[in-house]
XYZ file of C-alpha atoms in Angstrom:
337
model
C 11.716 -22.794 10.589
C 8.921 -21.753 12.678
C 8.064 -18.737 14.462
C 7.123 -18.944 18.167
C 6.251 -15.422 19.228
C 5.332 -16.615 22.731
C 8.848 -16.638 23.601
C 9.677 -13.183 21.993
C 10.603 -10.287 24.227
C 9.788 -6.554 23.767
C 12.151 -3.531 23.045
C 11.608 0.066 22.593
C 12.392 1.022 18.980
C 14.955 3.081 20.196
C 16.959 0.077 21.923
C 17.427 -1.406 18.163
C 17.640 2.009 16.293
C 19.715 5.383 16.350
C 17.145 8.435 16.584
C 15.495 9.414 13.649
C 17.193 11.068 10.503
C 14.620 13.693 9.587
C 14.566 14.923 5.771
C 14.354 17.938 4.200
C 12.119 19.146 1.048
C 12.738 17.594 -2.153
C 10.471 18.032 -5.261
C 9.747 15.708 -8.162
C 11.078 18.697 -10.494
C 14.477 18.690 -8.384
C 14.606 15.038 -9.520
C 13.595 15.453 -12.577
C 16.573 18.526 -13.233
C 19.010 16.491 -11.401
C 18.826 12.822 -12.292
C 21.331 10.734 -10.717
C 21.831 7.068 -8.745
C 20.826 8.228 -5.224
C 17.322 7.041 -4.102
C 15.121 9.986 -3.020
C 12.450 8.854 -0.585
C 9.252 10.392 0.616
C 6.146 9.379 2.015
C 4.389 7.233 -0.805
C 4.008 3.612 -0.187
C 4.428 2.566 -3.966
C 7.713 2.011 -5.507
C 9.461 1.303 -1.946
C 8.502 4.921 -1.127
C 10.979 6.152 -3.825
C 10.106 9.170 -5.657
C 13.163 8.850 -8.409
C 16.728 8.973 -8.517
C 18.496 12.290 -7.886
C 22.050 13.336 -8.280
C 23.907 12.823 -5.059
C 26.394 16.042 -5.524
C 23.346 18.043 -6.126
C 22.073 16.917 -2.640
C 25.172 17.478 -0.884
C 25.090 21.222 -2.056
C 21.418 21.602 -0.984
C 22.549 20.368 2.378
C 20.077 17.659 2.144
C 19.886 14.421 4.413
C 21.690 11.507 3.189
C 22.039 8.254 4.391
C 24.774 6.359 2.938
C 24.423 3.156 4.149
C 21.269 0.628 4.096
C 18.600 1.808 6.367
C 14.995 2.003 6.659
C 12.631 4.881 6.063
C 9.306 5.738 7.836
C 6.734 7.681 6.203
C 6.048 10.755 8.675
C 2.827 11.813 6.915
C 0.693 10.533 3.579
C 1.100 6.894 4.071
C 1.894 7.577 7.540
C 3.787 4.668 9.171
C 4.751 2.972 5.833
C 8.226 1.525 6.024
C 10.663 0.890 3.316
C 14.136 -0.520 3.112
C 16.983 1.037 1.007
C 19.778 -0.985 0.691
C 21.939 1.355 -0.751
C 21.066 4.228 1.458
C 19.225 7.159 -0.103
C 18.247 10.974 0.484
C 15.122 11.468 2.715
C 12.780 14.176 2.091
C 10.359 16.284 4.531
C 7.895 13.653 4.812
C 10.164 10.934 5.754
C 12.579 9.756 8.104
C 15.321 7.128 8.269
C 16.275 4.745 10.875
C 19.875 3.047 11.033
C 20.335 -0.160 13.268
C 22.404 0.456 16.598
C 23.980 -3.190 15.877
C 27.072 -3.717 14.115
C 26.979 -5.470 10.514
C 23.026 -5.330 10.399
C 22.544 -7.107 6.960
C 19.657 -7.066 4.399
C 18.046 -9.950 6.284
C 18.032 -8.411 9.639
C 16.750 -4.955 7.890
C 13.604 -7.070 6.023
C 12.884 -8.860 9.470
C 12.778 -5.758 11.406
C 10.684 -3.709 8.568
C 8.065 -6.331 8.676
C 7.860 -5.893 12.325
C 7.664 -2.178 11.993
C 4.932 -2.393 9.148
C 2.690 -4.351 11.520
C 2.318 -1.101 13.563
C 1.485 0.637 10.582
C -2.310 0.740 11.761
C -1.862 3.084 14.364
C -1.107 5.856 11.821
C -3.587 7.944 9.745
C -4.024 11.066 8.385
C -5.026 12.647 11.653
C -1.793 10.931 13.285
C 1.496 11.616 11.766
C 4.603 10.036 12.869
C 5.994 11.793 15.391
C 9.778 11.193 16.654
C 9.900 10.843 20.159
C 6.587 8.408 20.251
C 7.673 6.454 17.443
C 10.898 5.696 19.199
C 9.430 4.726 22.356
C 7.050 2.165 20.698
C 7.484 -1.408 21.914
C 8.274 -4.039 19.252
C 8.532 -8.031 20.171
C 11.715 -9.650 18.801
C 13.035 -12.772 19.013
C 15.713 -13.240 21.862
C 18.882 -15.180 22.471
C 20.147 -16.967 25.889
C 21.301 -13.481 27.221
C 17.874 -11.781 26.356
C 18.931 -9.826 23.584
C 17.830 -9.496 19.978
C 18.753 -12.760 18.558
C 20.037 -11.368 15.203
C 21.632 -14.927 13.972
C 18.030 -16.139 14.438
C 16.542 -13.343 12.098
C 19.098 -13.882 9.297
C 18.518 -17.558 9.270
C 14.699 -17.240 9.164
C 14.820 -14.669 6.216
C 17.149 -16.796 4.248
C 14.852 -19.982 4.996
C 11.992 -18.495 3.025
C 12.295 -19.705 -0.213
C 9.974 -18.372 -3.409
C 9.493 -19.680 -6.688
C 9.285 -17.322 -9.347
C 5.692 -16.419 -10.596
C 5.109 -18.059 -13.942
C 2.797 -17.410 -16.411
C 0.944 -19.540 -19.433
C -0.406 -16.232 -21.089
C 2.162 -14.796 -23.614
C 2.535 -10.826 -23.921
C 1.812 -11.429 -27.702
C -1.813 -12.405 -26.948
C -2.741 -9.133 -25.481
C -5.879 -7.380 -27.074
C -5.813 -3.741 -28.754
C -6.868 -1.487 -26.450
C -8.189 1.690 -28.633
C -9.732 4.125 -26.517
C -10.907 6.673 -29.151
C -14.157 5.014 -29.510
C -15.069 4.377 -25.422
C -18.110 6.148 -24.430
C -18.669 7.782 -20.979
C -20.570 6.820 -18.186
C -21.074 8.029 -14.579
C -20.311 5.725 -11.999
C -23.925 6.185 -10.365
C -25.201 4.367 -13.625
C -22.659 1.372 -13.443
C -22.502 0.991 -9.585
C -24.852 0.811 -6.424
C -22.761 2.702 -4.148
C -22.780 2.488 -0.466
C -20.797 4.084 2.264
C -18.572 2.290 4.935
C -19.036 2.579 8.782
C -17.201 3.931 11.447
C -15.733 1.390 13.989
C -13.614 2.869 17.068
C -10.892 0.964 18.538
C -12.625 0.103 21.341
C -15.304 -1.918 19.460
C -12.662 -3.833 17.531
C -12.221 -7.659 18.703
C -9.307 -9.677 16.931
C -10.588 -11.985 14.424
C -10.525 -13.259 11.042
C -12.505 -10.682 9.167
C -11.040 -7.933 6.928
C -11.158 -4.407 7.984
C -10.550 -2.247 5.402
C -8.997 1.346 6.066
C -8.052 4.419 3.726
C -4.599 2.979 3.285
C -2.729 2.357 -0.367
C -1.635 -1.443 0.402
C -2.569 -4.552 1.182
C -5.553 -4.739 -0.618
C -7.147 -2.054 1.504
C -6.889 -4.225 4.578
C -5.699 -2.197 7.771
C -6.275 -5.620 10.209
C -8.470 -8.450 10.972
C -11.269 -8.107 13.462
C -14.391 -10.260 14.663
C -17.744 -8.492 12.968
C -21.144 -9.776 13.054
C -22.024 -7.440 10.164
C -19.994 -7.475 7.175
C -20.307 -6.274 3.460
C -20.729 -8.818 0.897
C -17.611 -9.593 -1.492
C -17.573 -9.362 -5.291
C -17.148 -5.647 -5.244
C -14.786 -2.502 -5.488
C -13.945 -0.545 -2.916
C -12.532 3.128 -3.441
C -10.774 5.234 -0.519
C -12.909 8.798 -0.488
C -10.718 9.796 2.445
C -6.981 8.922 3.495
C -5.326 7.574 0.215
C -7.836 9.156 -1.770
C -8.690 7.005 -4.963
C -7.197 3.819 -4.397
C -9.226 1.153 -5.484
C -9.289 -2.361 -4.615
C -11.389 -5.433 -5.730
C -12.732 -7.811 -2.733
C -13.661 -11.314 -3.047
C -14.638 -11.779 0.501
C -16.750 -10.252 2.985
C -15.380 -7.521 4.621
C -15.994 -4.782 7.099
C -15.230 -0.964 5.471
C -14.634 1.779 7.764
C -16.312 5.241 7.072
C -13.579 6.463 4.948
C -14.530 3.799 2.151
C -17.042 3.836 -0.454
C -18.511 0.141 -1.662
C -19.327 0.042 -5.476
C -21.490 -2.906 -6.072
C -22.258 -3.830 -9.968
C -26.078 -2.527 -10.926
C -28.469 -5.460 -11.834
C -27.632 -4.936 -15.590
C -24.502 -6.648 -15.328
C -22.435 -9.006 -13.296
C -19.009 -8.028 -11.809
C -16.087 -10.645 -11.493
C -12.476 -10.257 -10.508
C -11.052 -9.812 -14.188
C -13.906 -7.124 -15.146
C -13.332 -5.426 -11.747
C -9.655 -5.221 -12.590
C -10.284 -3.388 -15.653
C -12.680 -0.857 -14.143
C -10.231 -0.422 -11.017
C -7.628 1.000 -13.421
C -10.110 3.309 -15.032
C -11.227 4.373 -11.596
C -7.861 5.008 -10.044
C -6.901 6.899 -13.124
C -9.247 9.394 -11.571
C -7.651 9.945 -8.226
C -5.516 13.209 -9.386
C -8.605 15.085 -9.157
C -8.544 14.609 -5.242
C -6.513 15.011 -2.386
C -6.489 15.853 1.224
C -8.269 18.974 0.625
C -10.882 17.651 -1.761
C -12.491 14.125 -0.580
C -13.569 11.887 -3.034
C -17.431 11.736 -1.462
C -20.358 9.389 -2.064
C -21.948 12.567 -3.946
C -18.788 13.588 -6.210
C -18.341 9.546 -6.838
C -21.496 9.273 -8.126
C -21.438 12.172 -10.510
C -17.825 10.968 -11.377
C -17.674 10.188 -15.429
C -15.246 7.698 -16.713
C -14.719 6.178 -20.276
C -15.149 2.559 -21.168
C -15.278 0.585 -24.356
C -19.015 -0.041 -25.523
C -21.272 -1.867 -27.383
C -23.082 -0.839 -30.001
C -26.396 -0.429 -27.977
C -24.397 2.088 -26.286
C -23.960 -0.005 -23.045
C -20.368 -1.131 -21.611
C -18.695 -3.740 -23.200
C -17.934 -5.824 -20.106
C -17.133 -8.929 -22.076
C -14.375 -7.031 -23.674
C -12.953 -5.957 -20.399
C -13.279 -9.440 -19.302
C -11.323 -10.642 -22.391
C -8.850 -7.734 -22.480
C -7.859 -8.901 -18.706
C -7.359 -12.594 -19.647
C -5.320 -11.693 -22.726
C -2.559 -10.038 -20.564
C 0.825 -11.802 -18.963
C 0.154 -13.178 -15.067
C -3.613 -12.780 -15.478
C -3.984 -16.358 -14.960
C -2.352 -15.798 -11.463
C -5.348 -13.495 -10.563
């Protein structure tokens, strides 16, 4: 089925959903102390925004906001604007809000269609602009319509069902994975390994729609916030690291791109050559340091240059990049990178 968005009509989010259900505070310790089967949702964009699973009886005793039917959740802060679908309902924390559709008998396909539309608006929010109830509900979204000018729920259902996919396969068996012994790894500061550059601020007024990746300080979509047209671009084959926003999230960029001023760009120094496999290894190690930073402590270029990471090394003391590449290639699904 094809999507012809030229014939879609705009609706306020409040036309499609009931008012936000606002959450109350839920901590990781509470989830640990009161395990259960109810999804506890906060503002993360990882794990479908789920912090873990908590006991429903405990949540009722604490008067937490429980949604007992399928719903969408919207991150209020953190990964602001991130939308998740909770097919079995959930309990929402104080950094998330829940949305229930007004239309009767909305199913999984309807909610997934709507989630995709709402996610397209995530770029409007960042750590300086949180999701606010009235503002968000008044936003307009475009949807397919029927002959009566109302949302075409039947089309949304059929369209989502038409999206077939094949299971991802790999020819690399898990038994082939190389051993990983970090006890003999050596320490290297990032300034020794990389030429580090800083992104550049680009205002919304200066953004022109195009085909070039624009990177923002987000934690999903490989860091790509939207597509723009830019005359100057950073070269690909590098690693980008958020120093602000979702601090410490790191991605490999294969193609040229524009990086916002919330991004640091890491290029290999002359004594080694980067490829996507080595980058995947390094990204995992770099991201292991993100717990050191947060919204009160940014990972600035100066701090990044001084950051020390441990890597496998050769007898001459230099990092063993060949081993890093071989290790990643030995992992299942590495042939799909």
